[in-house]
PDB file of C-alpha atoms and ligand atoms in Angstrom:
ATOM      1  CA  MET H   1      14.877 -10.908  15.022  1.00 72.00           C
ATOM      2  CA  SER H   2      15.259  -9.637  10.502  1.00 90.00           C
ATOM      3  CA  ILE H   3      13.039  -8.502   8.349  1.00 95.00           C
ATOM      4  CA  ARG H   4      10.736 -11.589   6.465  1.00 97.00           C
ATOM      5  CA  ILE H   5       9.539 -10.899   3.222  1.00 98.00           C
ATOM      6  CA  LEU H   6       7.568 -13.349   1.202  1.00 98.00           C
ATOM      7  CA  THR H   7       8.062 -13.260  -1.999  1.00 98.00           C
ATOM      8  CA  ILE H   8       5.264 -15.554  -4.806  1.00 98.00           C
ATOM      9  CA  GLU H   9       5.968 -16.308  -7.762  1.00 97.00           C
ATOM     10  CA  ASP H  10       6.022 -18.981 -10.203  1.00 97.00           C
ATOM     11  CA  ASP H  11       9.486 -18.490 -12.484  1.00 96.00           C
ATOM     12  CA  GLU H  12      12.326 -19.761 -10.466  1.00 96.00           C
ATOM     13  CA  ARG H  13      15.165 -17.426 -12.224  1.00 95.00           C
ATOM     14  CA  ILE H  14      13.106 -14.223 -10.901  1.00 95.00           C
ATOM     15  CA  ARG H  15      12.577 -15.367  -7.461  1.00 95.00           C
ATOM     16  CA  THR H  16      16.330 -16.695  -7.471  1.00 95.00           C
ATOM     17  CA  ALA H  17      17.186 -13.139  -8.627  1.00 95.00           C
ATOM     18  CA  VAL H  18      14.550 -11.364  -6.276  1.00 96.00           C
ATOM     19  CA  ARG H  19      16.014 -13.782  -3.970  1.00 96.00           C
ATOM     20  CA  PHE H  20      19.387 -13.179  -3.808  1.00 95.00           C
ATOM     21  CA  ALA H  21      19.546  -9.531  -4.383  1.00 95.00           C
ATOM     22  CA  LEU H  22      16.739  -9.442  -0.781  1.00 96.00           C
ATOM     23  CA  GLU H  23      18.726 -10.954   0.908  1.00 96.00           C
ATOM     24  CA  ASP H  24      22.202  -9.131   0.139  1.00 94.00           C
ATOM     25  CA  GLU H  25      19.957  -6.141   1.877  1.00 95.00           C
ATOM     26  CA  GLY H  26      19.253  -8.166   5.385  1.00 95.00           C
ATOM     27  CA  TRP H  27      16.443  -8.897   4.575  1.00 97.00           C
ATOM     28  CA  SER H  28      14.793 -13.046   5.288  1.00 97.00           C
ATOM     29  CA  VAL H  29      13.112 -14.389   2.463  1.00 97.00           C
ATOM     30  CA  LEU H  30       9.947 -16.784   2.218  1.00 97.00           C
ATOM     31  CA  GLU H  31       8.918 -18.631  -0.964  1.00 97.00           C
ATOM     32  CA  ALA H  32       6.084 -19.164  -2.378  1.00 98.00           C
ATOM     33  CA  GLU H  33       5.486 -20.876  -6.196  1.00 97.00           C
ATOM     34  CA  THR H  34       1.737 -20.135  -5.657  1.00 98.00           C
ATOM     35  CA  GLY H  35      -1.084 -18.269  -4.809  1.00 98.00           C
ATOM     36  CA  GLU H  36      -2.523 -21.049  -2.774  1.00 98.00           C
ATOM     37  CA  GLN H  37       0.856 -21.330  -1.079  1.00 97.00           C
ATOM     38  CA  ALA H  38       1.416 -18.016  -0.356  1.00 98.00           C
ATOM     39  CA  LEU H  39      -2.373 -18.481   1.371  1.00 97.00           C
ATOM     40  CA  GLU H  40      -1.943 -21.875   2.795  1.00 97.00           C
ATOM     41  CA  GLY H  41       1.966 -20.735   4.213  1.00 96.00           C
ATOM     42  CA  PHE H  42       0.780 -17.304   5.842  1.00 97.00           C
ATOM     43  CA  ASN H  43      -0.295 -17.688   8.650  1.00 95.00           C
ATOM     44  CA  SER H  44       3.015 -19.737   9.812  1.00 96.00           C
ATOM     45  CA  MET H  45       5.427 -17.474   7.422  1.00 95.00           C
ATOM     46  CA  ALA H  46       3.922 -14.533   9.434  1.00 95.00           C
ATOM     47  CA  PRO H  47       6.007 -12.507   7.188  1.00 97.00           C
ATOM     48  CA  ASP H  48       6.723  -8.563   6.987  1.00 96.00           C
ATOM     49  CA  LEU H  49       5.930  -7.999   3.429  1.00 97.00           C
ATOM     50  CA  VAL H  50       4.561  -9.803   0.710  1.00 98.00           C
ATOM     51  CA  LEU H  51       6.053  -9.689  -3.075  1.00 98.00           C
ATOM     52  CA  VAL H  52       3.530 -11.017  -5.185  1.00 98.00           C
ATOM     53  CA  ASP H  53       3.635 -11.650  -9.094  1.00 97.00           C
ATOM     54  CA  ILE H  54      -0.035 -10.769 -10.492  1.00 96.00           C
ATOM     55  CA  GLY H  55       0.836 -13.863 -13.041  1.00 95.00           C
ATOM     56  CA  LEU H  56       0.666 -17.140 -11.453  1.00 96.00           C
ATOM     57  CA  PRO H  57      -0.531 -20.447 -12.415  1.00 96.00           C
ATOM     58  CA  GLY H  58      -3.725 -21.602  -9.818  1.00 95.00           C
ATOM     59  CA  ILE H  59      -5.461 -17.625  -8.900  1.00 97.00           C
ATOM     60  CA  ASP H  60      -3.303 -14.761  -9.684  1.00 97.00           C
ATOM     61  CA  GLY H  61      -1.933 -12.385  -7.868  1.00 97.00           C
ATOM     62  CA  PHE H  62      -4.920  -9.482  -7.383  1.00 97.00           C
ATOM     63  CA  GLU H  63      -6.298 -12.720  -5.847  1.00 98.00           C
ATOM     64  CA  VAL H  64      -4.300 -13.152  -3.214  1.00 98.00           C
ATOM     65  CA  CYS H  65      -3.690  -9.447  -2.769  1.00 97.00           C
ATOM     66  CA  ARG H  66      -7.921  -9.921  -2.435  1.00 97.00           C
ATOM     67  CA  GLU H  67      -7.895 -12.830  -0.277  1.00 97.00           C
ATOM     68  CA  LEU H  68      -4.578 -11.799   1.193  1.00 97.00           C
ATOM     69  CA  ARG H  69      -6.840  -7.663   2.018  1.00 94.00           C
ATOM     70  CA  ARG H  70      -9.466 -10.220   4.083  1.00 93.00           C
ATOM     71  CA  GLY H  71      -7.211 -10.519   6.983  1.00 90.00           C
ATOM     72  CA  SER H  72      -3.948  -8.191   7.457  1.00 92.00           C
ATOM     73  CA  ASP H  73      -3.027  -5.319   6.008  1.00 90.00           C
ATOM     74  CA  VAL H  74       0.986  -6.938   5.820  1.00 94.00           C
ATOM     75  CA  PRO H  75       2.542  -4.907   3.266  1.00 95.00           C
ATOM     76  CA  ILE H  76       1.600  -5.436  -0.274  1.00 96.00           C
ATOM     77  CA  ILE H  77       3.747  -5.191  -3.146  1.00 96.00           C
ATOM     78  CA  MET H  78       3.040  -6.228  -6.630  1.00 96.00           C
ATOM     79  CA  VAL H  79       4.504  -7.339  -9.450  1.00 96.00           C
ATOM     80  CA  THR H  80       3.366  -6.119 -13.112  1.00 93.00           C
ATOM     81  CA  ALA H  81       4.471  -7.058 -16.286  1.00 88.00           C
ATOM     82  CA  ARG H  82       4.954  -3.716 -17.690  1.00 79.00           C
ATOM     83  CA  ASP H  83       3.541  -0.454 -16.276  1.00 78.00           C
ATOM     84  CA  ASP H  84      -0.343  -0.747 -17.503  1.00 84.00           C
ATOM     85  CA  THR H  85      -2.632   1.131 -16.067  1.00 86.00           C
ATOM     86  CA  HIS H  86      -5.608  -1.427 -16.083  1.00 91.00           C
ATOM     87  CA  ASP H  87      -2.552  -4.022 -14.379  1.00 92.00           C
ATOM     88  CA  VAL H  88      -1.251  -1.402 -11.910  1.00 92.00           C
ATOM     89  CA  VAL H  89      -4.855   0.262 -10.810  1.00 92.00           C
ATOM     90  CA  ALA H  90      -6.474  -3.202 -10.764  1.00 94.00           C
ATOM     91  CA  GLY H  91      -3.507  -3.891  -8.173  1.00 94.00           C
ATOM     92  CA  LEU H  92      -4.104  -1.626  -5.688  1.00 94.00           C
ATOM     93  CA  GLU H  93      -7.313  -1.337  -6.084  1.00 94.00           C
ATOM     94  CA  ALA H  94      -7.588  -5.158  -5.104  1.00 96.00           C
ATOM     95  CA  GLY H  95      -5.065  -3.563  -2.175  1.00 95.00           C
ATOM     96  CA  ALA H  96      -1.392  -3.326  -2.679  1.00 96.00           C
ATOM     97  CA  ASP H  97       0.438  -1.000  -1.362  1.00 94.00           C
ATOM     98  CA  ASP H  98       2.122  -0.763  -4.171  1.00 94.00           C
ATOM     99  CA  TYR H  99       4.168  -2.476  -7.042  1.00 93.00           C
ATOM    100  CA  VAL H 100       7.026  -2.604  -9.440  1.00 93.00           C
ATOM    101  CA  THR H 101       7.150  -3.945 -13.183  1.00 93.00           C
ATOM    102  CA  LYS H 102       9.491  -6.559 -14.761  1.00 92.00           C
ATOM    103  CA  PRO H 103      11.974  -7.119 -15.112  1.00 92.00           C
ATOM    104  CA  ILE H 104      12.701  -5.842 -11.845  1.00 92.00           C
ATOM    105  CA  ALA H 105      15.677  -3.710 -11.105  1.00 92.00           C
ATOM    106  CA  PRO H 106      16.992  -4.855  -7.015  1.00 92.00           C
ATOM    107  CA  LYS H 107      17.637  -0.856  -5.927  1.00 91.00           C
ATOM    108  CA  GLU H 108      14.676   0.431  -7.106  1.00 90.00           C
ATOM    109  CA  LEU H 109      12.544  -2.896  -5.270  1.00 94.00           C
ATOM    110  CA  SER H 110      14.518  -2.693  -2.000  1.00 94.00           C
ATOM    111  CA  ALA H 111      13.727   1.023  -2.261  1.00 90.00           C
ATOM    112  CA  ARG H 112      10.394   0.918  -2.125  1.00 91.00           C
ATOM    113  CA  ILE H 113      10.970  -1.667  -0.077  1.00 94.00           C
ATOM    114  CA  ARG H 114      12.149   0.141   2.853  1.00 91.00           C
ATOM    115  CA  ALA H 115       9.606   3.528   2.503  1.00 87.00           C
ATOM    116  CA  LEU H 116       7.373   1.020   2.432  1.00 88.00           C
ATOM    117  CA  LEU H 117       8.487  -1.285   5.715  1.00 88.00           C
ATOM    118  CA  ARG H 118       8.882   3.178   7.226  1.00 82.00           C
ATOM    119  CA  ARG H 119       5.557   3.403   6.881  1.00 72.00           C
ATOM    120  CA  VAL H 120       3.988   0.771   9.067  1.00 63.00           C
ATOM    121  CA  LYS H 121       5.541   1.911  11.652  1.00 60.00           C
ATOM    122  CA  PRO H 122       3.652   4.405  14.142  1.00 56.00           C
ATOM    123  CA  GLU H 123       2.694   8.176  13.286  1.00 54.00           C
ATOM    124  CA  ASP H 124       4.309  10.397  15.472  1.00 59.00           C
ATOM    125  CA  ALA H 125       3.427  10.547  18.358  1.00 55.00           C
ATOM    126  CA  SER H 126       3.290  13.616  19.202  1.00 63.00           C
ATOM    127  CA  ALA H 127       0.199  14.107  16.760  1.00 78.00           C
ATOM    128  CA  ALA H 128      -2.759  14.727  18.292  1.00 86.00           C
ATOM    129  CA  PRO H 129      -6.252  12.955  17.556  1.00 90.00           C
ATOM    130  CA  ARG H 130      -8.203  15.268  15.337  1.00 92.00           C
ATOM    131  CA  THR H 131     -11.759  15.543  14.110  1.00 94.00           C
ATOM    132  CA  VAL H 132     -12.748  16.114  11.147  1.00 93.00           C
ATOM    133  CA  GLY H 133     -16.526  16.335  10.938  1.00 93.00           C
ATOM    134  CA  ASP H 134     -18.014  12.385  11.443  1.00 93.00           C
ATOM    135  CA  LEU H 135     -14.405  10.936  11.103  1.00 95.00           C
ATOM    136  CA  GLU H 136     -12.148  10.486  14.633  1.00 95.00           C
ATOM    137  CA  ILE H 137      -8.058  10.735  13.786  1.00 94.00           C
ATOM    138  CA  ILE H 138      -6.033   9.492  16.717  1.00 91.00           C
ATOM    139  CA  PRO H 139      -2.508   9.091  14.298  1.00 87.00           C
ATOM    140  CA  ASP H 140      -0.440   7.721  18.197  1.00 84.00           C
ATOM    141  CA  GLU H 141      -3.046   4.610  18.597  1.00 86.00           C
ATOM    142  CA  GLY H 142      -3.140   3.941  14.726  1.00 87.00           C
ATOM    143  CA  VAL H 143      -7.032   4.158  14.993  1.00 91.00           C
ATOM    144  CA  VAL H 144     -10.211   6.008  13.284  1.00 95.00           C
ATOM    145  CA  ARG H 145     -13.659   5.875  14.025  1.00 96.00           C
ATOM    146  CA  LYS H 146     -16.369   7.119  11.985  1.00 95.00           C
ATOM    147  CA  ASN H 147     -19.972   7.739  14.386  1.00 94.00           C
ATOM    148  CA  GLY H 148     -17.920   6.338  17.266  1.00 94.00           C
ATOM    149  CA  GLU H 149     -16.908   3.614  15.341  1.00 95.00           C
ATOM    150  CA  GLU H 150     -13.183   2.065  14.329  1.00 95.00           C
ATOM    151  CA  ILE H 151     -13.566   0.911  10.651  1.00 94.00           C
ATOM    152  CA  HIS H 152      -9.745  -0.833   9.258  1.00 92.00           C
ATOM    153  CA  LEU H 153      -7.797   1.086   6.980  1.00 92.00           C
ATOM    154  CA  THR H 154      -4.337  -0.213   5.531  1.00 90.00           C
ATOM    155  CA  LYS H 155      -1.246   1.464   6.663  1.00 88.00           C
ATOM    156  CA  THR H 156      -0.845   3.191   3.449  1.00 91.00           C
ATOM    157  CA  GLU H 157      -4.323   4.122   3.451  1.00 93.00           C
ATOM    158  CA  PHE H 158      -4.140   5.278   7.576  1.00 92.00           C
ATOM    159  CA  HIS H 159      -0.559   7.418   7.010  1.00 91.00           C
ATOM    160  CA  LEU H 160      -2.754   9.454   3.964  1.00 94.00           C
ATOM    161  CA  LEU H 161      -6.019  10.321   5.714  1.00 95.00           C
ATOM    162  CA  CYS H 162      -3.248  11.936   9.029  1.00 93.00           C
ATOM    163  CA  GLU H 163      -1.336  13.363   6.828  1.00 92.00           C
ATOM    164  CA  LEU H 164      -4.512  14.952   4.807  1.00 95.00           C
ATOM    165  CA  SER H 165      -5.614  15.903   8.327  1.00 94.00           C
ATOM    166  CA  ASP H 166      -2.174  18.085   9.464  1.00 91.00           C
ATOM    167  CA  GLN H 167      -2.834  19.611   7.274  1.00 91.00           C
ATOM    168  CA  LEU H 168      -6.848  19.961   7.094  1.00 93.00           C
ATOM    169  CA  GLY H 169      -8.158  22.235   4.481  1.00 94.00           C
ATOM    170  CA  LYS H 170      -5.189  22.748   2.718  1.00 96.00           C
ATOM    171  CA  VAL H 171      -4.720  20.886  -1.069  1.00 97.00           C
ATOM    172  CA  LEU H 172      -1.983  18.441  -1.159  1.00 96.00           C
ATOM    173  CA  SER H 173      -0.569  18.120  -4.881  1.00 95.00           C
ATOM    174  CA  ARG H 174       0.232  14.819  -5.752  1.00 93.00           C
ATOM    175  CA  GLU H 175       4.331  15.054  -5.762  1.00 91.00           C
ATOM    176  CA  HIS H 176       4.000  16.166  -2.265  1.00 92.00           C
ATOM    177  CA  LEU H 177       1.495  12.969  -1.250  1.00 93.00           C
ATOM    178  CA  LEU H 178       3.955  11.267  -2.661  1.00 91.00           C
ATOM    179  CA  GLU H 179       6.514  12.446  -0.754  1.00 88.00           C
ATOM    180  CA  GLU H 180       5.542  11.801   2.038  1.00 88.00           C
ATOM    181  CA  VAL H 181       3.031   8.846   2.509  1.00 90.00           C
ATOM    182  CA  TRP H 182       5.344   6.893   0.052  1.00 87.00           C
ATOM    183  CA  GLY H 183       8.243   8.429   0.915  1.00 82.00           C
ATOM    184  CA  TYR H 184       9.218   8.733  -2.977  1.00 75.00           C
ATOM    185  CA  ASP H 185      10.883  12.138  -4.227  1.00 67.00           C
ATOM    186  CA  TYR H 186      12.240  10.943  -7.669  1.00 58.00           C
ATOM    187  CA  PHE H 187       9.757   8.057  -9.313  1.00 62.00           C
ATOM    188  CA  GLY H 188       6.597   8.788  -7.416  1.00 68.00           C
ATOM    189  CA  ASP H 189       3.482   7.314  -9.755  1.00 84.00           C
ATOM    190  CA  GLY H 190      -0.096   9.785  -9.223  1.00 87.00           C
ATOM    191  CA  ARG H 191      -2.044   6.846 -10.147  1.00 90.00           C
ATOM    192  CA  LEU H 192      -0.363   4.879  -6.152  1.00 91.00           C
ATOM    193  CA  VAL H 193      -2.603   8.191  -4.529  1.00 94.00           C
ATOM    194  CA  ASP H 194      -5.225   8.274  -6.815  1.00 94.00           C
ATOM    195  CA  VAL H 195      -6.359   4.556  -5.838  1.00 94.00           C
ATOM    196  CA  HIS H 196      -5.260   5.338  -2.321  1.00 95.00           C
ATOM    197  CA  VAL H 197      -7.978   8.017  -2.069  1.00 97.00           C
ATOM    198  CA  ARG H 198     -10.297   5.876  -3.709  1.00 96.00           C
ATOM    199  CA  ARG H 199     -10.292   2.980  -1.648  1.00 95.00           C
ATOM    200  CA  LEU H 200      -9.764   5.353   1.656  1.00 96.00           C
ATOM    201  CA  ARG H 201     -12.875   6.923   0.028  1.00 97.00           C
ATOM    202  CA  THR H 202     -14.883   3.401   0.249  1.00 95.00           C
ATOM    203  CA  LYS H 203     -13.739   3.280   3.962  1.00 95.00           C
ATOM    204  CA  VAL H 204     -14.373   7.082   5.561  1.00 96.00           C
ATOM    205  CA  GLU H 205     -17.037   8.419   3.219  1.00 95.00           C
ATOM    206  CA  PRO H 206     -20.838   8.349   3.620  1.00 92.00           C
ATOM    207  CA  ASP H 207     -21.152   8.521   0.273  1.00 94.00           C
ATOM    208  CA  PRO H 208     -17.649   7.622  -1.531  1.00 94.00           C
ATOM    209  CA  ALA H 209     -19.446   8.319  -4.888  1.00 93.00           C
ATOM    210  CA  HIS H 210     -19.769  12.008  -3.094  1.00 96.00           C
ATOM    211  CA  PRO H 211     -16.921  12.422  -1.625  1.00 96.00           C
ATOM    212  CA  ARG H 212     -17.691  15.076   0.909  1.00 95.00           C
ATOM    213  CA  HIS H 213     -14.760  14.360   3.403  1.00 96.00           C
ATOM    214  CA  VAL H 214     -11.723  13.733   0.511  1.00 97.00           C
ATOM    215  CA  VAL H 215     -12.893  16.417  -1.730  1.00 96.00           C
ATOM    216  CA  THR H 216     -11.138  16.204  -5.278  1.00 96.00           C
ATOM    217  CA  VAL H 217      -9.254  20.251  -6.045  1.00 95.00           C
ATOM    218  CA  ARG H 218      -8.631  19.291  -9.841  1.00 92.00           C
ATOM    219  CA  GLY H 219      -5.372  19.656 -11.436  1.00 88.00           C
ATOM    220  CA  MET H 220      -3.859  20.894  -7.824  1.00 93.00           C
ATOM    221  CA  GLY H 221      -4.729  17.485  -6.042  1.00 95.00           C
ATOM    222  CA  TYR H 222      -6.610  16.491  -2.198  1.00 97.00           C
ATOM    223  CA  LYS H 223      -7.917  18.053   0.154  1.00 96.00           C
ATOM    224  CA  LEU H 224      -9.450  16.407   4.264  1.00 96.00           C
ATOM    225  CA  GLN H 225     -12.102  18.897   5.907  1.00 95.00           C
ATOM    226  CA  ALA H 226     -15.236  18.893   7.678  1.00 92.00           C
TER     227      ALA H 226
HETATM  228 CA1  LIG U   1       5.012 -15.558 -13.453  1.00 96.98          CA
END
């Protein structure tokens, strides 16, 4: 069955252009003109990935993202009108895995979708379970436990944690993490890493304001420690 991508965009011209670009890649395209429509039909449409515009007539793209994240870890790409730090960070904090800016470059969009779909696949099954302080990470099952209780991470957060735990105690640069987790070697953006680290901390840290496990090493990157 082909990959199904839900596009949420009120501008018909853009929606159509995106549909052509995605169909060209062999993906099936589902469409919604408003966030309300998308949320209502989300379960029956069961998309493999969601592309959501921030600027929508009713509830905006941020709200759509937050609503979807309440019950789903479907990969989400946010579409922003410009490369505005506030919008990008707010989108990622709302739960998006990645973002693209308008005007949408079809090749870049396809590359980002492909990278994100790759991430959805389970980790290397040979990766052994590991314990980091009060955290237990089981890569091939996609499970993380904190003090014995399972916690829910999105696929991107999970891959980020696995990557950091693969090299426990070692500082990994943003560039390295972008390459390993997002699969980007040239159009990466450190904000993707920073916001995902913040999101990860809210879930795995005893006190997210004073991280004990996912530590920032100023000017160098991040490391995971017990
Ligand atoms: Ca719009």
